[in-house]
Amino acid sequence: HVQLVESGGGSVAAGGSLRLSCVGSGYSDSSACMGWFRLDPGKEREGVAAIYTGGGSTYYDESVKGRFTISHDNTLNILYLQMDGLRPEDTAMYYCAAENLCRIRQILLPFQYTSWGQGTQVTVS
């Protein structure tokens, strides 16, 4: 049973930084997909960044490339999202997700993830 708990959201001025954390359990630290997704009211949930724990390959949406960095601590089982250069359009509820049986070609697509955290709000003004 996979459990995920996010933290680190908050309010920040444009250009600022935040680091999100997601403490997890029950997923594979050598063959799982893990990702950060965001949901803004009136929009569909979108993939922001993802990582394959078996090797550490990372994937980013074009809108955050060069600004966000995803990483995973295999010892502590914590997923991070370092967000720099934040923009008002980054405002959303951010969720972490994990999937043990994942397709890397679809790693940024929300539909293949079956385990989700409760979310943490990020507001950029």
PDB file of C-alpha atoms in Angstrom:
ATOM      1  CA  HIS A   1       0.000   0.000   0.000  1.00  0.00           C
ATOM      2  CA  VAL A   2       1.592   3.257  -1.185  1.00  0.00           C
ATOM      3  CA  GLN A   3       1.315   6.308   1.040  1.00  0.00           C
ATOM      4  CA  LEU A   4       2.446   9.798   0.057  1.00  0.00           C
ATOM      5  CA  VAL A   5       2.437  12.997   2.122  1.00  0.00           C
ATOM      6  CA  GLU A   6       3.406  16.351   0.607  1.00  0.00           C
ATOM      7  CA  SER A   7       4.651  19.479   2.339  1.00  0.00           C
ATOM      8  CA  GLY A   8       6.439  22.699   1.492  1.00  0.00           C
ATOM      9  CA  GLY A   9       3.819  24.711  -0.324  1.00  0.00           C
ATOM     10  CA  GLY A  10       3.094  28.336   0.456  1.00  0.00           C
ATOM     11  CA  SER A  11       2.853  31.865  -0.915  1.00  0.00           C
ATOM     12  CA  VAL A  12       5.767  33.524  -2.624  1.00  0.00           C
ATOM     13  CA  ALA A  13       6.435  36.561  -4.777  1.00  0.00           C
ATOM     14  CA  ALA A  14       7.144  36.096  -8.462  1.00  0.00           C
ATOM     15  CA  GLY A  15      10.768  35.138  -8.997  1.00  0.00           C
ATOM     16  CA  GLY A  16      10.970  33.398  -5.645  1.00  0.00           C
ATOM     17  CA  SER A  17      11.621  29.769  -4.758  1.00  0.00           C
ATOM     18  CA  LEU A  18       9.944  26.929  -2.913  1.00  0.00           C
ATOM     19  CA  ARG A  19      10.897  23.319  -2.298  1.00  0.00           C
ATOM     20  CA  LEU A  20       8.174  20.716  -2.109  1.00  0.00           C
ATOM     21  CA  SER A  21       8.727  17.411  -0.321  1.00  0.00           C
ATOM     22  CA  CYS A  22       6.815  14.162  -0.543  1.00  0.00           C
ATOM     23  CA  VAL A  23       7.492  11.480   2.048  1.00  0.00           C
ATOM     24  CA  GLY A  24       6.514   8.101   0.690  1.00  0.00           C
ATOM     25  CA  SER A  25       6.283   4.438   1.524  1.00  0.00           C
ATOM     26  CA  GLY A  26       5.201   1.253  -0.222  1.00  0.00           C
ATOM     27  CA  TYR A  27       6.690   1.916  -3.641  1.00  0.00           C
ATOM     28  CA  SER A  28       9.757   0.475  -5.299  1.00  0.00           C
ATOM     29  CA  ASP A  29      12.936   2.545  -4.926  1.00  0.00           C
ATOM     30  CA  SER A  30      14.421   0.838  -7.979  1.00  0.00           C
ATOM     31  CA  SER A  31      11.622   0.627 -10.553  1.00  0.00           C
ATOM     32  CA  ALA A  32       8.866   3.117  -9.842  1.00  0.00           C
ATOM     33  CA  CYS A  33       7.760   6.268 -11.594  1.00  0.00           C
ATOM     34  CA  MET A  34       7.228   9.233  -9.317  1.00  0.00           C
ATOM     35  CA  GLY A  35       5.989  12.624 -10.316  1.00  0.00           C
ATOM     36  CA  TRP A  36       4.739  16.027  -9.382  1.00  0.00           C
ATOM     37  CA  PHE A  37       1.461  17.175 -10.873  1.00  0.00           C
ATOM     38  CA  ARG A  38      -0.525  20.365 -10.468  1.00  0.00           C
ATOM     39  CA  LEU A  39      -4.156  21.287 -10.668  1.00  0.00           C
ATOM     40  CA  ASP A  40      -5.539  24.765 -11.095  1.00  0.00           C
ATOM     41  CA  PRO A  41      -9.337  25.299 -10.913  1.00  0.00           C
ATOM     42  CA  GLY A  42     -10.839  25.204 -14.377  1.00  0.00           C
ATOM     43  CA  LYS A  43      -7.914  23.304 -15.841  1.00  0.00           C
ATOM     44  CA  GLU A  44      -6.938  19.676 -16.168  1.00  0.00           C
ATOM     45  CA  ARG A  45      -4.323  18.105 -13.919  1.00  0.00           C
ATOM     46  CA  GLU A  46      -0.954  18.370 -15.650  1.00  0.00           C
ATOM     47  CA  GLY A  47       2.388  16.687 -15.198  1.00  0.00           C
ATOM     48  CA  VAL A  48       5.142  19.035 -14.067  1.00  0.00           C
ATOM     49  CA  ALA A  49       8.131  16.767 -13.464  1.00  0.00           C
ATOM     50  CA  ALA A  50       8.766  13.070 -13.022  1.00  0.00           C
ATOM     51  CA  ILE A  51      11.573  10.689 -12.159  1.00  0.00           C
ATOM     52  CA  TYR A  52      12.202   6.993 -12.640  1.00  0.00           C
ATOM     53  CA  THR A  53      13.634   5.607  -9.412  1.00  0.00           C
ATOM     54  CA  GLY A  54      15.518   2.874 -11.256  1.00  0.00           C
ATOM     55  CA  GLY A  55      18.347   5.055 -12.481  1.00  0.00           C
ATOM     56  CA  GLY A  56      17.121   8.546 -11.730  1.00  0.00           C
ATOM     57  CA  SER A  57      16.147   9.718 -15.216  1.00  0.00           C
ATOM     58  CA  THR A  58      14.145  12.923 -14.997  1.00  0.00           C
ATOM     59  CA  TYR A  59      11.438  14.401 -17.200  1.00  0.00           C
ATOM     60  CA  TYR A  60       9.947  17.892 -17.268  1.00  0.00           C
ATOM     61  CA  ASP A  61       7.082  19.731 -18.831  1.00  0.00           C
ATOM     62  CA  GLU A  62       8.327  22.428 -21.204  1.00  0.00           C
ATOM     63  CA  SER A  63       6.789  25.146 -19.041  1.00  0.00           C
ATOM     64  CA  VAL A  64       9.105  24.385 -16.103  1.00  0.00           C
ATOM     65  CA  LYS A  65      12.326  23.268 -17.790  1.00  0.00           C
ATOM     66  CA  GLY A  66      15.277  25.185 -16.431  1.00  0.00           C
ATOM     67  CA  ARG A  67      13.299  26.407 -13.419  1.00  0.00           C
ATOM     68  CA  PHE A  68      12.183  23.251 -11.565  1.00  0.00           C
ATOM     69  CA  THR A  69      14.313  20.312 -10.449  1.00  0.00           C
ATOM     70  CA  ILE A  70      12.948  16.946  -9.342  1.00  0.00           C
ATOM     71  CA  SER A  71      14.984  14.572  -7.218  1.00  0.00           C
ATOM     72  CA  HIS A  72      14.485  11.486  -5.095  1.00  0.00           C
ATOM     73  CA  ASP A  73      16.320  10.407  -1.967  1.00  0.00           C
ATOM     74  CA  ASN A  74      16.331   6.608  -2.135  1.00  0.00           C
ATOM     75  CA  THR A  75      17.523   6.276   1.461  1.00  0.00           C
ATOM     76  CA  LEU A  76      14.848   8.450   3.045  1.00  0.00           C
ATOM     77  CA  ASN A  77      12.164   7.760   0.408  1.00  0.00           C
ATOM     78  CA  ILE A  78      11.502  11.449  -0.133  1.00  0.00           C
ATOM     79  CA  LEU A  79      10.609  13.039  -3.452  1.00  0.00           C
ATOM     80  CA  TYR A  80      11.546  16.695  -3.881  1.00  0.00           C
ATOM     81  CA  LEU A  81      10.604  19.454  -6.272  1.00  0.00           C
ATOM     82  CA  GLN A  82      12.851  22.501  -6.172  1.00  0.00           C
ATOM     83  CA  MET A  83      11.008  25.382  -7.796  1.00  0.00           C
ATOM     84  CA  ASP A  84      12.976  28.491  -8.742  1.00  0.00           C
ATOM     85  CA  GLY A  85      11.965  31.492 -10.786  1.00  0.00           C
ATOM     86  CA  LEU A  86       8.338  31.009  -9.840  1.00  0.00           C
ATOM     87  CA  ARG A  87       5.688  32.729 -11.945  1.00  0.00           C
ATOM     88  CA  PRO A  88       2.037  33.555 -11.218  1.00  0.00           C
ATOM     89  CA  GLU A  89       1.010  30.878 -13.719  1.00  0.00           C
ATOM     90  CA  ASP A  90       2.687  28.277 -11.484  1.00  0.00           C
ATOM     91  CA  THR A  91      -0.058  28.874  -8.906  1.00  0.00           C
ATOM     92  CA  ALA A  92      -1.878  25.574  -8.314  1.00  0.00           C
ATOM     93  CA  MET A  93      -2.367  22.674  -5.950  1.00  0.00           C
ATOM     94  CA  TYR A  94       0.644  20.399  -6.330  1.00  0.00           C
ATOM     95  CA  TYR A  95       0.393  16.647  -5.868  1.00  0.00           C
ATOM     96  CA  CYS A  96       2.995  13.933  -5.779  1.00  0.00           C
ATOM     97  CA  ALA A  97       2.200  10.542  -7.235  1.00  0.00           C
ATOM     98  CA  ALA A  98       3.835   7.149  -7.513  1.00  0.00           C
ATOM     99  CA  GLU A  99       3.306   4.117  -9.696  1.00  0.00           C
ATOM    100  CA  ASN A 100       5.155   0.800  -9.428  1.00  0.00           C
ATOM    101  CA  LEU A 101       3.886  -0.502 -12.790  1.00  0.00           C
ATOM    102  CA  CYS A 102       4.576   2.491 -14.995  1.00  0.00           C
ATOM    103  CA  ARG A 103       5.289   3.237 -18.642  1.00  0.00           C
ATOM    104  CA  ILE A 104       8.186   5.658 -18.927  1.00  0.00           C
ATOM    105  CA  ARG A 105       6.884   6.946 -22.277  1.00  0.00           C
ATOM    106  CA  GLN A 106       3.839   8.210 -20.383  1.00  0.00           C
ATOM    107  CA  ILE A 107       5.632   9.266 -17.231  1.00  0.00           C
ATOM    108  CA  LEU A 108       4.158  12.792 -17.210  1.00  0.00           C
ATOM    109  CA  LEU A 109       0.601  11.641 -17.825  1.00  0.00           C
ATOM    110  CA  PRO A 110      -1.555  11.585 -14.671  1.00  0.00           C
ATOM    111  CA  PHE A 111      -3.815   8.722 -15.757  1.00  0.00           C
ATOM    112  CA  GLN A 112      -1.242   5.979 -15.167  1.00  0.00           C
ATOM    113  CA  TYR A 113      -0.614   6.877 -11.522  1.00  0.00           C
ATOM    114  CA  THR A 114      -2.685   5.074  -8.936  1.00  0.00           C
ATOM    115  CA  SER A 115      -1.221   6.507  -5.711  1.00  0.00           C
ATOM    116  CA  TRP A 116      -1.550  10.192  -4.852  1.00  0.00           C
ATOM    117  CA  GLY A 117      -0.808  12.489  -1.961  1.00  0.00           C
ATOM    118  CA  GLN A 118      -3.274  14.974  -0.540  1.00  0.00           C
ATOM    119  CA  GLY A 119      -1.702  18.003  -2.232  1.00  0.00           C
ATOM    120  CA  THR A 120      -0.005  21.206  -1.154  1.00  0.00           C
ATOM    121  CA  GLN A 121      -0.963  24.687  -2.355  1.00  0.00           C
ATOM    122  CA  VAL A 122       1.520  26.920  -4.147  1.00  0.00           C
ATOM    123  CA  THR A 123       0.540  30.558  -4.698  1.00  0.00           C
ATOM    124  CA  VAL A 124       2.727  32.974  -6.655  1.00  0.00           C
ATOM    125  CA  SER A 125       1.813  36.647  -6.768  1.00  0.00           C
TER     126      SER A 125
END
